[in-house]
Short mmCIF file of C-alpha atoms in Angstrom, two decimals:
data_model
loop_
_atom_site.label_atom_id
_atom_site.label_comp_id
_atom_site.label_asym_id
_atom_site.label_seq_id
_atom_site.Cartn_x
_atom_site.Cartn_y
_atom_site.Cartn_z
CA UNK A 267 4.97 258.25 36.46
CA UNK A 268 4.43 258.95 40.16
CA UNK A 269 3.90 255.94 42.41
CA UNK A 270 2.04 256.32 45.69
CA UNK A 271 0.78 252.80 46.27
CA UNK A 272 -2.74 254.15 45.69
CA UNK A 273 -4.15 253.62 42.17
CA UNK A 274 -6.88 256.21 42.72
CA UNK A 275 -4.38 258.89 43.76
CA UNK A 276 -2.09 258.05 40.85
CA UNK A 277 -5.03 258.47 38.44
CA UNK A 278 -5.86 261.83 40.03
CA UNK A 279 -2.26 263.02 39.64
CA UNK A 280 -2.28 262.18 35.93
CA UNK A 281 -5.61 263.97 35.56
CA UNK A 282 -4.28 267.08 37.29
CA UNK A 283 -1.15 267.11 35.12
CA UNK A 284 -3.19 266.66 31.96
CA UNK A 285 -5.68 269.44 32.78
CA UNK A 286 -3.36 272.05 34.28
CA UNK A 287 -3.09 275.06 31.90
CA UNK A 288 0.23 276.23 33.35
CA UNK A 289 1.77 272.85 32.57
CA UNK A 290 0.49 273.08 29.00
CA UNK A 291 2.33 276.40 28.71
CA UNK A 292 5.49 274.88 30.18
CA UNK A 293 5.28 272.03 27.66
CA UNK A 294 5.03 274.48 24.76
CA UNK A 295 8.08 276.30 26.11
CA UNK A 296 10.02 273.03 26.08
CA UNK A 297 9.03 272.49 22.44
CA UNK A 298 10.17 276.02 21.58
CA UNK A 299 13.53 275.53 23.29
CA UNK A 300 13.99 272.22 21.45
CA UNK A 301 13.34 273.94 18.12
CA UNK A 302 15.85 276.66 18.98
CA UNK A 303 18.46 274.02 19.80
CA UNK A 304 17.89 272.27 16.47
CA UNK A 305 18.19 275.60 14.65
CA UNK A 306 21.43 276.44 16.44
CA UNK A 307 22.89 273.03 15.60
CA UNK A 308 21.87 273.33 11.97
CA UNK A 309 24.04 276.44 11.62
CA UNK A 310 27.13 274.26 12.11
CA UNK A 311 26.29 272.11 9.10
CA UNK A 312 26.83 272.94 5.41
CA UNK A 313 23.83 274.19 3.42
CA UNK A 314 23.27 272.66 -0.02
CA UNK A 315 21.17 274.45 -2.61
CA UNK A 316 20.24 272.91 -5.90
CA UNK A 317 18.03 273.90 -8.80
CA UNK A 318 16.81 272.66 -12.15
CA UNK A 319 15.44 274.80 -14.96
CA UNK A 320 14.61 274.57 -18.67
CA UNK A 321 16.60 276.92 -20.91
CA UNK A 322 14.08 276.92 -23.75
CA UNK A 323 16.94 276.41 -26.23
CA UNK A 324 17.02 273.67 -28.79
CA UNK A 325 19.98 271.79 -30.22
CA UNK A 326 19.83 270.95 -33.94
CA UNK A 327 18.54 267.44 -34.39
CA UNK A 328 17.12 267.37 -30.82
CA UNK A 329 13.71 269.02 -30.57
CA UNK A 330 13.44 268.65 -26.81
CA UNK A 331 14.28 271.46 -24.39
CA UNK A 332 17.66 271.63 -22.78
CA UNK A 333 17.70 271.55 -18.97
CA UNK A 334 20.41 273.07 -16.83
CA UNK A 335 21.09 272.22 -13.23
CA UNK A 336 23.17 273.87 -10.56
CA UNK A 337 24.29 272.89 -7.10
CA UNK A 338 25.85 275.23 -4.56
CA UNK A 339 27.25 274.51 -1.13
CA UNK A 340 27.58 277.21 1.51
CA UNK A 341 29.13 276.93 4.94
CA UNK A 342 30.05 279.51 7.53
CA UNK A 343 33.40 278.77 9.11
CA UNK A 344 32.95 279.05 12.88
CA UNK A 345 36.40 280.52 13.47
CA UNK A 346 35.62 282.31 16.72
CA UNK A 347 33.18 279.70 18.07
CA UNK A 348 30.13 281.99 17.85
CA UNK A 349 27.87 279.32 16.39
CA UNK A 350 29.12 276.68 18.83
CA UNK A 351 28.42 279.03 21.72
CA UNK A 352 24.95 279.68 20.37
CA UNK A 353 24.27 275.95 20.21
CA UNK A 354 25.65 275.49 23.72
CA UNK A 355 23.46 278.33 25.01
CA UNK A 356 20.41 276.84 23.31
CA UNK A 357 21.19 273.47 24.91
CA UNK A 358 21.44 275.03 28.36
CA UNK A 359 18.19 276.93 27.76
CA UNK A 360 16.50 273.67 26.78
CA UNK A 361 17.81 271.96 29.91
CA UNK A 362 16.56 274.84 32.08
CA UNK A 363 13.16 274.84 30.40
CA UNK A 364 12.89 271.06 30.76
CA UNK A 365 13.81 271.40 34.45
CA UNK A 366 11.07 274.01 34.87
CA UNK A 367 8.59 271.66 33.21
CA UNK A 368 9.64 268.73 35.39
CA UNK A 369 9.43 270.96 38.44
CA UNK A 370 5.92 272.04 37.49
CA UNK A 371 4.85 268.40 37.07
CA UNK A 372 6.32 267.55 40.45
CA UNK A 373 4.61 270.52 42.11
CA UNK A 374 1.24 269.50 40.67
CA UNK A 375 1.75 265.89 41.76
CA UNK A 376 2.71 267.04 45.24
CA UNK A 377 -0.28 269.37 45.56
CA UNK A 378 -2.63 266.65 44.34
CA UNK A 379 -1.23 264.14 46.82
CA UNK A 380 -1.50 266.63 49.69
CA UNK A 381 -5.07 267.44 48.70
CA UNK A 382 -5.94 263.75 48.51
CA UNK A 383 -4.44 263.02 51.92
CA UNK A 384 -6.28 266.01 53.38
CA UNK A 385 -9.53 264.72 51.88
CA UNK A 386 -8.98 261.29 53.42
CA UNK A 387 -8.24 262.87 56.78
CA UNK A 388 -11.32 265.08 56.57
CA UNK A 389 -13.53 262.09 55.71
CA UNK A 390 -12.10 260.12 58.63
CA UNK A 391 -12.84 263.03 60.97
CA UNK A 392 -16.37 263.26 59.57
CA UNK A 393 -16.90 259.52 60.16
CA UNK A 394 -15.61 259.93 63.72
CA UNK A 395 -17.99 262.86 64.24
CA UNK A 396 -20.87 260.67 63.08
CA UNK A 397 -19.89 258.04 65.65
CA UNK A 398 -19.73 260.66 68.41
CA UNK A 399 -23.19 261.98 67.49
CA UNK A 400 -24.55 258.42 67.62
CA UNK A 401 -23.00 257.89 71.06
CA UNK A 402 -24.47 261.10 72.50
CA UNK A 403 -27.83 260.29 70.92
CA UNK A 404 -27.85 256.92 72.67
CA UNK A 405 -26.68 258.55 75.90
CA UNK A 406 -29.53 261.04 75.77
CA UNK A 407 -31.98 258.19 75.30
CA UNK A 408 -30.60 256.41 78.37
CA UNK A 409 -30.72 259.60 80.45
CA UNK A 410 -34.34 260.25 79.40
CA UNK A 411 -35.27 256.72 80.45
CA UNK A 412 -33.58 257.16 83.82
CA UNK A 413 -35.34 260.50 84.28
CA UNK A 414 -38.70 258.87 83.63
CA UNK A 415 -38.08 256.38 86.47
CA UNK A 416 -36.68 259.05 88.76
CA UNK A 417 -33.02 257.95 88.76
CA UNK A 418 -31.66 261.29 87.42
CA UNK A 419 -32.77 264.89 87.53
CA UNK A 420 -33.96 267.20 84.79
CA UNK A 421 -30.53 268.85 84.94
CA UNK A 422 -28.92 265.61 83.81
CA UNK A 423 -31.26 265.48 80.83
CA UNK A 424 -30.38 269.09 79.92
CA UNK A 425 -26.65 268.31 80.13
CA UNK A 426 -27.07 265.26 77.89
CA UNK A 427 -29.01 267.36 75.39
CA UNK A 428 -26.27 270.02 75.43
CA UNK A 429 -23.60 267.38 74.79
CA UNK A 430 -25.58 266.11 71.80
CA UNK A 431 -25.98 269.61 70.37
CA UNK A 432 -22.24 270.22 70.67
CA UNK A 433 -21.53 266.93 68.94
CA UNK A 434 -23.94 267.82 66.12
CA UNK A 435 -22.29 271.23 65.72
CA UNK A 436 -18.86 269.62 65.54
CA UNK A 437 -20.18 267.14 63.01
CA UNK A 438 -21.49 270.00 60.82
CA UNK A 439 -18.09 271.71 60.96
CA UNK A 440 -16.41 268.46 59.95
CA UNK A 441 -18.79 268.09 57.00
CA UNK A 442 -18.11 271.66 55.82
CA UNK A 443 -14.34 271.10 56.12
CA UNK A 444 -14.59 267.90 54.09
CA UNK A 445 -16.55 269.66 51.35
CA UNK A 446 -14.02 272.49 51.22
CA UNK A 447 -11.18 270.02 50.75
CA UNK A 448 -13.18 268.20 48.07
CA UNK A 449 -13.77 271.42 46.13
CA UNK A 450 -10.13 272.46 46.40
CA UNK A 451 -9.00 269.10 45.04
CA UNK A 452 -11.58 269.17 42.24
CA UNK A 453 -10.36 272.63 41.23
CA UNK A 454 -6.79 271.37 41.08
CA UNK A 455 -7.96 268.51 38.86
CA UNK A 456 -9.65 270.92 36.47
CA UNK A 457 -13.13 269.77 37.48
CA UNK A 458 -16.11 271.84 38.54
CA UNK A 459 -15.86 272.26 42.36
CA UNK A 460 -19.06 270.43 43.31
CA UNK A 461 -17.73 268.45 46.31
CA UNK A 462 -18.62 265.18 44.60
CA UNK A 463 -15.17 263.57 44.70
CA UNK A 464 -15.27 260.96 47.45
CA UNK A 465 -12.00 260.24 49.24
CA UNK A 466 -10.92 256.90 50.59
CA UNK A 467 -12.22 255.91 54.02
CA UNK A 468 -8.69 255.39 55.32
CA UNK A 469 -5.07 255.84 54.33
CA UNK A 470 -3.26 253.16 52.34
CA UNK A 471 -0.65 251.12 54.15
CA UNK A 472 2.80 252.69 54.11
CA UNK A 473 6.01 250.71 53.54
CA UNK A 474 7.83 249.50 56.67
CA UNK A 475 10.84 251.49 57.93
CA UNK A 476 14.10 250.93 56.08
CA UNK A 477 16.44 248.77 58.25
#
């Protein structure tokens, strides 16, 4: 379980881990390595075979069939340590495969967290761009009023209009950037990239510095 102090991010990390096809493959590889380890360990233990069969013969005075049973025990003496080495190799292979799986989980969690933080940042920039557009819109209104009463020239009005257009263009770029981050994060989560995943409006509080 990965803890970020953000329940929404933690839920997204679990979703990404659950829906990632590469992680599903890594999990199956861990299961395979575990089975190989069990098989290698079983070779060190004795094998017992037993059977029961009816002979079809009858003993005088006893009409029922006679049953015969047999039990055999086989065991390969591991004189040169071949089986022990096989088990040890299988154990190391399992540990390596498990490490690969854990590494894949960590990589997915890290990528999801980075994507989430980028989405929050992009939304904050978009909100700031909206504020800037509002400010330049109000400024243009003030300049137009001053122009009507003769306090400023037509040039001042044109400059205010140009500032507003630049702010609107920057706001459009911020919106496109936010949508791109949303789609990238949705793809990582295994969702359709529709830019519908809304990020938080601000970052969560971080722990204070360690003394």
